[in-house]
Coordinates of C-alpha atoms in Angstrom, one line a residue:
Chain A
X41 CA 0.0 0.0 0.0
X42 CA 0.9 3.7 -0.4
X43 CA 0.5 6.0 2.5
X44 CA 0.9 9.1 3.2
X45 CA 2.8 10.3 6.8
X46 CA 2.8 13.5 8.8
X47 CA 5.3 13.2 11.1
X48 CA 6.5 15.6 13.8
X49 CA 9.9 16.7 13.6
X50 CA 11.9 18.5 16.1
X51 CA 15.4 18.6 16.4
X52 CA 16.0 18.9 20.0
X53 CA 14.4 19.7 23.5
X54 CA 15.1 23.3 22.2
X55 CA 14.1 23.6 18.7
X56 CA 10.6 24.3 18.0
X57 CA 9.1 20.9 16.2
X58 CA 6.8 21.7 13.2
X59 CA 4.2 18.5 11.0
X60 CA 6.6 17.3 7.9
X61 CA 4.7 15.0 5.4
X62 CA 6.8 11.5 3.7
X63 CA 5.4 9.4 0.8
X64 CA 6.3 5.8 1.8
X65 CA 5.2 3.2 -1.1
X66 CA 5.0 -0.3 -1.4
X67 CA 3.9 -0.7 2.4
X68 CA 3.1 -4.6 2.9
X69 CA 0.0 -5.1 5.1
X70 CA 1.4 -7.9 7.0
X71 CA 3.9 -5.2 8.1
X72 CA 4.2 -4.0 11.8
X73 CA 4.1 -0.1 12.0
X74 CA 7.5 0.4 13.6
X75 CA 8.3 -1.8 10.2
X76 CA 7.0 0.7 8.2
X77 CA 8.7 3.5 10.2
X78 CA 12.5 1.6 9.2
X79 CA 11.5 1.6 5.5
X80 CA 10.9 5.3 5.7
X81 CA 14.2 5.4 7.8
X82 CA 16.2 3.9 5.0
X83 CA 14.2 6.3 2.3
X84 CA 15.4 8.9 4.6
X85 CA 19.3 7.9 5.2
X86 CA 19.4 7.0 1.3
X87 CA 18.4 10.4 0.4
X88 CA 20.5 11.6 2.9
X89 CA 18.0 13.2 5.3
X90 CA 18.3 12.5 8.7
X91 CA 15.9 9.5 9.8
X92 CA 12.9 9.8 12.0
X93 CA 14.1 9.6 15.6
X94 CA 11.7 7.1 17.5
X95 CA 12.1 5.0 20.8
X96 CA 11.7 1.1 20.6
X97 CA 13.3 -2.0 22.0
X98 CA 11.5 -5.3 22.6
X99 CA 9.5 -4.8 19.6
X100 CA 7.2 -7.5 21.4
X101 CA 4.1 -5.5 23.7
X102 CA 6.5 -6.0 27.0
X103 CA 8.8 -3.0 27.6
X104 CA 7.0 -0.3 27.0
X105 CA 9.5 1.9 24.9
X106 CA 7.6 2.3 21.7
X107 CA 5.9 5.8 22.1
X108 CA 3.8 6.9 18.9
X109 CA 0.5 8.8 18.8
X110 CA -0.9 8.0 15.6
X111 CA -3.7 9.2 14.1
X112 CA -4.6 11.0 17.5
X113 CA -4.9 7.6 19.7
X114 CA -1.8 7.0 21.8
X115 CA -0.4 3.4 20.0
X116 CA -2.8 3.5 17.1
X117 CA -6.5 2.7 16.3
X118 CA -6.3 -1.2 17.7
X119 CA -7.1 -2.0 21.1
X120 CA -4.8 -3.8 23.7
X121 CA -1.6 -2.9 22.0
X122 CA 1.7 -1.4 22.2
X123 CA 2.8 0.6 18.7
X124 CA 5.2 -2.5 18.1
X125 CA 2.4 -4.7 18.1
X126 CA 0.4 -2.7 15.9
X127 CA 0.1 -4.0 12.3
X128 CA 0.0 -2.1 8.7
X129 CA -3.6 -4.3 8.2
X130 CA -5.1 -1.6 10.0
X131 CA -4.8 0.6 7.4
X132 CA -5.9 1.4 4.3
X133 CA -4.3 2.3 0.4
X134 CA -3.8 5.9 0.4
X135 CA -4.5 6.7 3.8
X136 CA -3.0 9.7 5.6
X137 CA -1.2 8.7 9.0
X138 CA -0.5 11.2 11.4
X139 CA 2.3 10.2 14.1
X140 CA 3.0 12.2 17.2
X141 CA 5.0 12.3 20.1
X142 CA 2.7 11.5 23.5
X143 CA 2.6 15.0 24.6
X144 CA 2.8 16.0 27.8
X145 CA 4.3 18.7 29.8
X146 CA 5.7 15.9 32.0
X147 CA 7.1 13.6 29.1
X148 CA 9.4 16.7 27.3
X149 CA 10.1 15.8 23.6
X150 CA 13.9 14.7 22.9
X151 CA 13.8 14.2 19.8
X152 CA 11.0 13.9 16.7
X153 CA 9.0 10.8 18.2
X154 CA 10.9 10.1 21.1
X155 CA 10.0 11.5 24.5
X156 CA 11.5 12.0 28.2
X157 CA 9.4 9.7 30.7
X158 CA 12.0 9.9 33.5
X159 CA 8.8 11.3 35.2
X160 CA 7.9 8.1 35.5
X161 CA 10.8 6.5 37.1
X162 CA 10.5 9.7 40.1
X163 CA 7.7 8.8 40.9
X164 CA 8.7 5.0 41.2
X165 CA 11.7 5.7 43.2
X166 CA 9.4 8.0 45.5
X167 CA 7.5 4.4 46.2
X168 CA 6.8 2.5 44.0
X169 CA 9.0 -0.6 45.7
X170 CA 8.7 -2.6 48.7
X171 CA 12.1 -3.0 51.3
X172 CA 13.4 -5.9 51.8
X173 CA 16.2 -7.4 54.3
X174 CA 18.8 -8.7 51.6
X175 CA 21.3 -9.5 54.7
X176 CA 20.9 -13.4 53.9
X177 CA 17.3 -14.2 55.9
X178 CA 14.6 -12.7 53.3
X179 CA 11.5 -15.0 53.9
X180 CA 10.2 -16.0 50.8
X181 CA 7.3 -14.8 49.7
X182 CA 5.7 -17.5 49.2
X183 CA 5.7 -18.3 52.9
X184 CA 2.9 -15.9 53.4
X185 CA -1.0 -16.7 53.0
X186 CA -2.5 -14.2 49.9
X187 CA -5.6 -14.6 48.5
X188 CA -6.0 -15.8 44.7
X189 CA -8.3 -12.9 44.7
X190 CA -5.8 -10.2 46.0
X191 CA -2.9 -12.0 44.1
X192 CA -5.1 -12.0 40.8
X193 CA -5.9 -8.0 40.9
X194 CA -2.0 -7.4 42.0
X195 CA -0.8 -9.6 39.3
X196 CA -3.7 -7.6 36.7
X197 CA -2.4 -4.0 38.2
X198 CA 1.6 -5.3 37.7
X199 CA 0.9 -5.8 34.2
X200 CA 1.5 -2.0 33.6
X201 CA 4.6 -1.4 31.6
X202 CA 4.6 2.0 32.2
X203 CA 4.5 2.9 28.1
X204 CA 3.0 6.5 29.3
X205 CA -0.4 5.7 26.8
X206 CA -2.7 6.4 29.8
X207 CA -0.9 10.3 29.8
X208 CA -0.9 10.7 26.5
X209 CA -4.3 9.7 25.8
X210 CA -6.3 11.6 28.8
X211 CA -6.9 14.9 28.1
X212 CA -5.6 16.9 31.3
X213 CA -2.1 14.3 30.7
X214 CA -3.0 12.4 34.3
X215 CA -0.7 10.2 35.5
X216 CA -2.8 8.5 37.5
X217 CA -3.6 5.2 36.1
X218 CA 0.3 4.6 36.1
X219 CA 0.3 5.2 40.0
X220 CA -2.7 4.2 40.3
X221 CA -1.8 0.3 39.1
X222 CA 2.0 1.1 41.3
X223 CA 0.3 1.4 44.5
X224 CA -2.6 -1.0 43.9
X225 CA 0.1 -3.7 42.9
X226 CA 1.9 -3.6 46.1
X227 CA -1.5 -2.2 48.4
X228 CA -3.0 -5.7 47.6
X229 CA -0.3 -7.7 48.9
X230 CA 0.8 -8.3 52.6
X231 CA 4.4 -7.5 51.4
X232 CA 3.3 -4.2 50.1
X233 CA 1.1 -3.2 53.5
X234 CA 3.8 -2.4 56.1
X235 CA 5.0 1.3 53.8
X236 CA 1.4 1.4 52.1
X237 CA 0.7 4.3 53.5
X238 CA 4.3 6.3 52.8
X239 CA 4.2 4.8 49.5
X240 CA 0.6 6.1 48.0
X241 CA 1.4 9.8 49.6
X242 CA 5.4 9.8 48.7
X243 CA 4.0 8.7 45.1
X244 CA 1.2 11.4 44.6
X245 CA 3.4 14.1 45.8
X246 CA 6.0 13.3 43.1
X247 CA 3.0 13.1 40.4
X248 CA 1.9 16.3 41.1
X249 CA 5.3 17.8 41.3
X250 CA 6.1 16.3 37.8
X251 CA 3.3 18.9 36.8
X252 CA 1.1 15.8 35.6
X253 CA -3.0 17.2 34.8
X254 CA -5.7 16.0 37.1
X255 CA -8.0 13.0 36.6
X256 CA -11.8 14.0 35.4
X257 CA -12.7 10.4 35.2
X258 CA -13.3 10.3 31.2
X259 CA -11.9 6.6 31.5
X260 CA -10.1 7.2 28.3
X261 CA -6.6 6.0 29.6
X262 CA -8.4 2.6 30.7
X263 CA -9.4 1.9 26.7
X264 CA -6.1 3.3 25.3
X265 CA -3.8 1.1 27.7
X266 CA -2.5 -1.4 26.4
X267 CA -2.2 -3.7 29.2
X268 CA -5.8 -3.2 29.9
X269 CA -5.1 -1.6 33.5
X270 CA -8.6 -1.0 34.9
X271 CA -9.8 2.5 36.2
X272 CA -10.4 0.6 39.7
X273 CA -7.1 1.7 40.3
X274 CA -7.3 4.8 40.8
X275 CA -10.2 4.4 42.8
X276 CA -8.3 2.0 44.7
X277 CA -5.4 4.4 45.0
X278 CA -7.8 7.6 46.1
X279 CA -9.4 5.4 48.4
X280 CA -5.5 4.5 49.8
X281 CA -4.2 8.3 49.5
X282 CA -7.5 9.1 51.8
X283 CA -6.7 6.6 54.6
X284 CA -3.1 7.5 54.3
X285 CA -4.2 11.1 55.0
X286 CA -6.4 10.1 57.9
X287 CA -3.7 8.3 59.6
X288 CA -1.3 11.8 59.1
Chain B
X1331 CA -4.6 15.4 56.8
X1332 CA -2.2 18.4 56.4
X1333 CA -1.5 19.0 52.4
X1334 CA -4.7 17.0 51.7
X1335 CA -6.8 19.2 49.6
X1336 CA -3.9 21.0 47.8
X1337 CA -2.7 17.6 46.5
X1338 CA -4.2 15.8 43.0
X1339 CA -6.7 13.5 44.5
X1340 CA -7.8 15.9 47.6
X1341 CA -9.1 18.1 44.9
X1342 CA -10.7 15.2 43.4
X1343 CA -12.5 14.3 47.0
X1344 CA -13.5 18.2 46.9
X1345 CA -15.4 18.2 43.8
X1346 CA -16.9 14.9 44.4
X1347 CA -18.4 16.1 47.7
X1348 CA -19.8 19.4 46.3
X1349 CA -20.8 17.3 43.5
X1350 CA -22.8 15.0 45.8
X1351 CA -24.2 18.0 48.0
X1352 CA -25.8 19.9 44.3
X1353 CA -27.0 16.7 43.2
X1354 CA -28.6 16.3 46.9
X1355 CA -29.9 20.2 46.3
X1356 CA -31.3 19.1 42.7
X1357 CA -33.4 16.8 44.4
X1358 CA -35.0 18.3 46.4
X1359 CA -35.7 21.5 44.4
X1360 CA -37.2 19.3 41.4
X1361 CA -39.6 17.8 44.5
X1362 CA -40.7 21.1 45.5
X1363 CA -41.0 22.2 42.4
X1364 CA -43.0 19.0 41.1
X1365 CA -45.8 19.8 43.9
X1366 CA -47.0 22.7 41.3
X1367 CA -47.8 20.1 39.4
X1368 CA -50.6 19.0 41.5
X1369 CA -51.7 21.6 43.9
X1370 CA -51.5 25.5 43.7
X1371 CA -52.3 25.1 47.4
X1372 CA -49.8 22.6 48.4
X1373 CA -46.7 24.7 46.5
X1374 CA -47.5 27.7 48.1
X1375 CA -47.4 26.4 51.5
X1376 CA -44.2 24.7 50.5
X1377 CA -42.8 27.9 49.4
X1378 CA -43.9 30.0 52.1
X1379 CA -42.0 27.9 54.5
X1380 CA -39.0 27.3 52.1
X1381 CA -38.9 31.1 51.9
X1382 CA -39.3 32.0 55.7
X1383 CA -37.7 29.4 57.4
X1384 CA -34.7 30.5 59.3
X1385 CA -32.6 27.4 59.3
X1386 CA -33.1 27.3 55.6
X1387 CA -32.7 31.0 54.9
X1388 CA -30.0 31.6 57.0
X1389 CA -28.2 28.4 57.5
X1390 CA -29.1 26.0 53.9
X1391 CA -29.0 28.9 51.6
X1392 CA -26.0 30.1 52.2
X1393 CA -24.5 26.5 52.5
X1394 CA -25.8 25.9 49.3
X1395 CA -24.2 29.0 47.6
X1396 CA -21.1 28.4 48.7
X1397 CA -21.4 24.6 47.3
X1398 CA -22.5 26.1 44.2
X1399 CA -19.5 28.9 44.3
X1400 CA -17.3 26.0 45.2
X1401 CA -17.8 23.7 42.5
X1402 CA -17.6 25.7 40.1
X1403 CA -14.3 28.0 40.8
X1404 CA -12.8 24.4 41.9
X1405 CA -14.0 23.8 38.0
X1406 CA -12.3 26.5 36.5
X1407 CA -9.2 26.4 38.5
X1408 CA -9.2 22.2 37.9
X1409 CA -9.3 23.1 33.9
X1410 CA -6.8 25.7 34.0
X1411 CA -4.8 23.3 36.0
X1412 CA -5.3 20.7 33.6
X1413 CA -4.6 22.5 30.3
X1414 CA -1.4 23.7 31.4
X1415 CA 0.1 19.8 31.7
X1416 CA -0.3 19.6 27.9
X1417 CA 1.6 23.2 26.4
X1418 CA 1.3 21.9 23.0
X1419 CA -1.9 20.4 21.5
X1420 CA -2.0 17.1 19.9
X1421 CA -2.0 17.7 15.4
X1422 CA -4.9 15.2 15.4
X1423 CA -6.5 14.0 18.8
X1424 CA -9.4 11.1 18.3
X1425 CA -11.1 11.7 21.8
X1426 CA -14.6 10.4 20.5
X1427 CA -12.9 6.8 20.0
X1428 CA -12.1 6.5 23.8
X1429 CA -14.6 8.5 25.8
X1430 CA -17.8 10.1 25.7
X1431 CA -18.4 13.7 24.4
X1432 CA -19.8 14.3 28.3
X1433 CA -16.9 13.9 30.3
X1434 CA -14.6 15.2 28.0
X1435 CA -16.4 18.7 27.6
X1436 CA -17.9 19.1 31.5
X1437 CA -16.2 22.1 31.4
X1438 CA -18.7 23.5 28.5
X1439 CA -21.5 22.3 29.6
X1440 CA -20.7 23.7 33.3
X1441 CA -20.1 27.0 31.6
X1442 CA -23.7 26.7 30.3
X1443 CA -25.3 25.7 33.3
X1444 CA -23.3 29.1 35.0
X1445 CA -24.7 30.9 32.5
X1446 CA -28.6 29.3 33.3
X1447 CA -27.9 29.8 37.0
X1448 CA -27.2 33.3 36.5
X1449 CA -30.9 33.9 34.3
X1450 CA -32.5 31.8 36.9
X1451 CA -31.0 33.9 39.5
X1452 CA -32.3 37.0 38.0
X1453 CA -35.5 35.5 37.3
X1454 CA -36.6 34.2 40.6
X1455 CA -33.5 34.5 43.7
X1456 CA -33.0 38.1 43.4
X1457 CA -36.9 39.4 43.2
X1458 CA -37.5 37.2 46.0
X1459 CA -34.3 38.6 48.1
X1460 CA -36.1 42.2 46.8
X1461 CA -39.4 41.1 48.2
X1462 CA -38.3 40.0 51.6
X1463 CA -35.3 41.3 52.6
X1464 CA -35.0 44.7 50.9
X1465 CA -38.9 45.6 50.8
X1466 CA -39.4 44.1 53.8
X1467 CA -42.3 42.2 53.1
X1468 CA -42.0 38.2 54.4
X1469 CA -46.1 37.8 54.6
X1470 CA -45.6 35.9 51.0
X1471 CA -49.0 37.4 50.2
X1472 CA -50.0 39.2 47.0
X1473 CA -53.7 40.9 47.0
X1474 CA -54.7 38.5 49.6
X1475 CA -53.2 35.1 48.9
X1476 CA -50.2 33.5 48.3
X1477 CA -48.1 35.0 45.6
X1478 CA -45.7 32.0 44.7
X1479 CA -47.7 29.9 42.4
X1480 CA -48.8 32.8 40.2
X1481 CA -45.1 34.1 40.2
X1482 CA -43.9 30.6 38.7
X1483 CA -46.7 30.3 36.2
X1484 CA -46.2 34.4 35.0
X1485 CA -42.5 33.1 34.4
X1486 CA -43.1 30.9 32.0
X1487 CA -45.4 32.6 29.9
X1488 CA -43.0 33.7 27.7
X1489 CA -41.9 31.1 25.0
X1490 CA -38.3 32.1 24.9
X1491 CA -37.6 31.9 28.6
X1492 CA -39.2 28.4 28.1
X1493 CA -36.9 27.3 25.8
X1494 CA -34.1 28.9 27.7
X1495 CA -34.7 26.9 30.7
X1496 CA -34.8 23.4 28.4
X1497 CA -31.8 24.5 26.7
X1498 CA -30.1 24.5 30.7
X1499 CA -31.7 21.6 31.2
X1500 CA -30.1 19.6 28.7
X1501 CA -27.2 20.8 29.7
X1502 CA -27.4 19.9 33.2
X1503 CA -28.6 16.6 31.7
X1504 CA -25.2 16.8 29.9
X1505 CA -23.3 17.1 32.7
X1506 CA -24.9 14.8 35.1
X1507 CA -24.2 12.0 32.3
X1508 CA -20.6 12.1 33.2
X1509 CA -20.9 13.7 36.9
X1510 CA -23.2 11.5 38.1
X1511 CA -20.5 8.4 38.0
X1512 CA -17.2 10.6 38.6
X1513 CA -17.8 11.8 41.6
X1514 CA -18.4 8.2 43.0
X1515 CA -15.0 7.2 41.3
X1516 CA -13.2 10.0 42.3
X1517 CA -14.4 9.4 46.2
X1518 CA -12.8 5.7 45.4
X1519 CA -16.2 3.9 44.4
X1520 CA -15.3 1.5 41.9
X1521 CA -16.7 -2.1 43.2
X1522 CA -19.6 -4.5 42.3
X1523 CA -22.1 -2.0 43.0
X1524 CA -20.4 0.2 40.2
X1525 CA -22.3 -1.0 37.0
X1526 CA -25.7 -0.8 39.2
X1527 CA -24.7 3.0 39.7
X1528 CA -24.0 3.6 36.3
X1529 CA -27.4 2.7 35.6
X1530 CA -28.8 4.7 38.6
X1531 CA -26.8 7.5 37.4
X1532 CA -28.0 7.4 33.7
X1533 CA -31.6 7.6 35.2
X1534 CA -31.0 10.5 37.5
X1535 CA -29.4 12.2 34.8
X1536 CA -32.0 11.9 32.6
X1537 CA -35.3 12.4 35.0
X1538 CA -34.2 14.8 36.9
X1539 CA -33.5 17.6 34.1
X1540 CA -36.7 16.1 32.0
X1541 CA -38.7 16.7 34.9
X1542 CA -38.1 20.4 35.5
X1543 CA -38.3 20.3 31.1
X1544 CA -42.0 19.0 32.4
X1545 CA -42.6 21.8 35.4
X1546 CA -41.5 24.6 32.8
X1547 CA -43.5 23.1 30.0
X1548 CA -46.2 22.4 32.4
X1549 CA -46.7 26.0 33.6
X1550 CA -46.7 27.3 30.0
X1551 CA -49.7 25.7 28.6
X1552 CA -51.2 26.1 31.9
X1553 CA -51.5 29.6 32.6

């Protein structure tokens, strides 16, 4: 297929970024879209222009590096996806794909497609952990009675890679499915109990800090993630950040 | 609790609860309101006490404009919040295929129902404030009898302040569409009760504005 792509360009964290349009031809459907974005890349480096600068690693839905916002849904049109995962057989001849950066004032642009979420990994290291006596006596985990039920929704909120989709998709750029799954995944869990309290208040304070929007409930982040992190989350996590706040 | 209500989710809790308290409010105005309905008799007692009672003049009206005052600076300041996490705007941004037109516009439609509130204001608060408080005059009695029933029907003679007040009721339908279900998620509501709200929600929604729709309606053919 041949498609046309509007592409954001920007040349650095200084440079103002401005919509550039490619032809790319002979696109096969069975194709993945970061794919299609190294055939460009060759066009590009063949015709000696510099090549679209975008983030990706596992190419396989699990690390979470693959950042696009294409035609204005963070990862694509298809559901339950990361961008790597997301195939050309979604699209038509002729069509006119726009790709974005996820914007955010929280996730700066580097470069073209590829983004600063170091945001992110504050607001982990503000909490998102449990600690752990390494000295030689750690208990194993496993030792300790959970629920299948409390180990199930853990396990479901754990699933979040942290790909940034739920920010780039809400409107007001909350980051609060991301916590929200981070202190549901340990709040569930015994392990996770003892700091639960430090943890959701240490790890809200660094979210609004960031300068991340606030959440108006619009649920968009749930349909857009695509580890299918539920909004019961956050409710989980308001519900955590009140008792927390109670307690002082 | 220290740094509660300045942080993300306090703010949340804050809306929520003056969410809750209007929606309380709408309540009972559309059952007051739904007496006229039946018996010119029966709304003008109503009224007369509404409008006399000291615990609700003094100590429920006030609360209830500062609720109103509350939610919707919170609002305002919560959108201008909001905008300023994104500084540059999405080329092409599909909201419609991942959330409804409701919740992603309560800003609008609030704007709206501010604009409704300050019509009905004029139209019925500040006349009635004139009448008791400035003129001095609390006997609710017009040439002999109750005044408030007549006052409601004179209101709605007019075709375009009719209209008007459907046009702010579809908007408040608007905004109870989304509202309705937020402010239970924001207070941490999200369990196996939540799909029986949603459905409790869609109903107060839509009943609630549709039956004001009816009172104004009502009063217009009825005159």
């Amino acid at each position: 297929m041949n498609l046309t792509l509007k592409i954001w360009r920007q040349k650095d964290s200084k440079t103002k970024g401005q919509m550039v349009d490619y032809k790319v031809t002979d696109i096969s459907e069975h194709m993945s879209f970061l794919e299609m974005m190294d055939v460009l890349n060759e066009q590009l480096v063949n015709s000696g222009d510099e090549p679209v600068a975008f983030d990706h690693d596992c190419r396989e839905g699990i690390c979470g590096m693959c950042s696009m916002y294409i035609n204005g849904e963070a990862h694509g049109p298809d559901r339950g996806i990361t961008t790597c995962q997301l195939h050309m057989r979604m699209f038509n001849d002729g069509d006119t794909i726009t790709i974005e950066p996820f914007r955010a004032k929280a996730f700066p642009v580097i470069k073209d497609l590829v983004v600063d979420r170091m945001s992110f990994e504050r607001i982990q290291q503000a909490g998102g952990y449990i600690s752990v006596n390494t000295s030689g006596n750690t208990q194993d985990a496993n030792a300790l009675p959970i629920s299948k039920h409390a180990a199930d929704e853990a396990m479901d909120a754990a699933a979040c890679i942290g790909c940034g989709a739920c920010v780039a998709t809400c409107k007001n750029s909350s980051a609060m499915l991301f916590v929200g799954a981070k202190v549901a995944q340990y709040a569930l869990l015994p392990q996770g109990q003892v700091e639960a309290a430090d943890r959701v208040k240490n790890m809200v304070a660094q979210m609004d800090l960031e300068g991340f929007g606030n959440c108006t409930n619009t649920g968009a982040c749930e349909v857009e993630c695509p580890k299918g992190i539920s909004l019961e989350n956050i409710a989980r996590m308001n519900r955590e950040f009140l008792k927390a706040s109670i307690k002082g | 609790m220290s740094g509660f209500f300045t942080s993300s989710i306090g703010r949340k809790y804050a809306m929520a609860l003056s969410a809750f308290f209007l929606m309380f409010f709408l309540i009972m105005h559309v059952a007051l309101n739904a007496v006229s309905l039946f018996s010119e008799d029966a709304f003008n007692q109503a009224s007369h006490f509404m409008g006399t009672n000291p615990l609700i003049q003094f100590l429920m009206q006030p609360v209830l404009m500062l609720g109103v005052v509350f939610h919707f600076v919170m609002g305002f300041i919560l959108e201008i919040k909001n905008r300023s996490a994104r500084v540059v705007k999405y080329a092409k941004n599909n909201g419609a295929a991942n959330s409804t037109w409701m919740s992603r516009n309560m800003i609008y439609s609030g704007l709206f129902i501010l604009i409704f509130l300050v019509i009905h204001f004029l139209d019925f608060w500040i006349p009635e404030i004139n009448t008791k408080y400035i003129v001095g005059d609390m006997s609710g009695l017009h040439d002999g009898s109750f005044r408030y029933f007549h006052e409601l029907q004179h209101k709605f003679i007019p075709i375009w302040r009719v209209a008007l007040y459907c046009i702010g009721f579809i908007f408040l339908a608007l905004h109870l569409l989304h509202g309705f279900d937020s402010a239970f998620q924001s207070l941490g509501a999200n369990n196996k009760y939540t799909k029986g709200l949603k459905g409790f929600g869609k109903a107060y929604a839509i009943l609630i504005p549709l039956m004001f729709i009816i009172i104004a309606l009502f009063h217009h053919f009825n005159h």
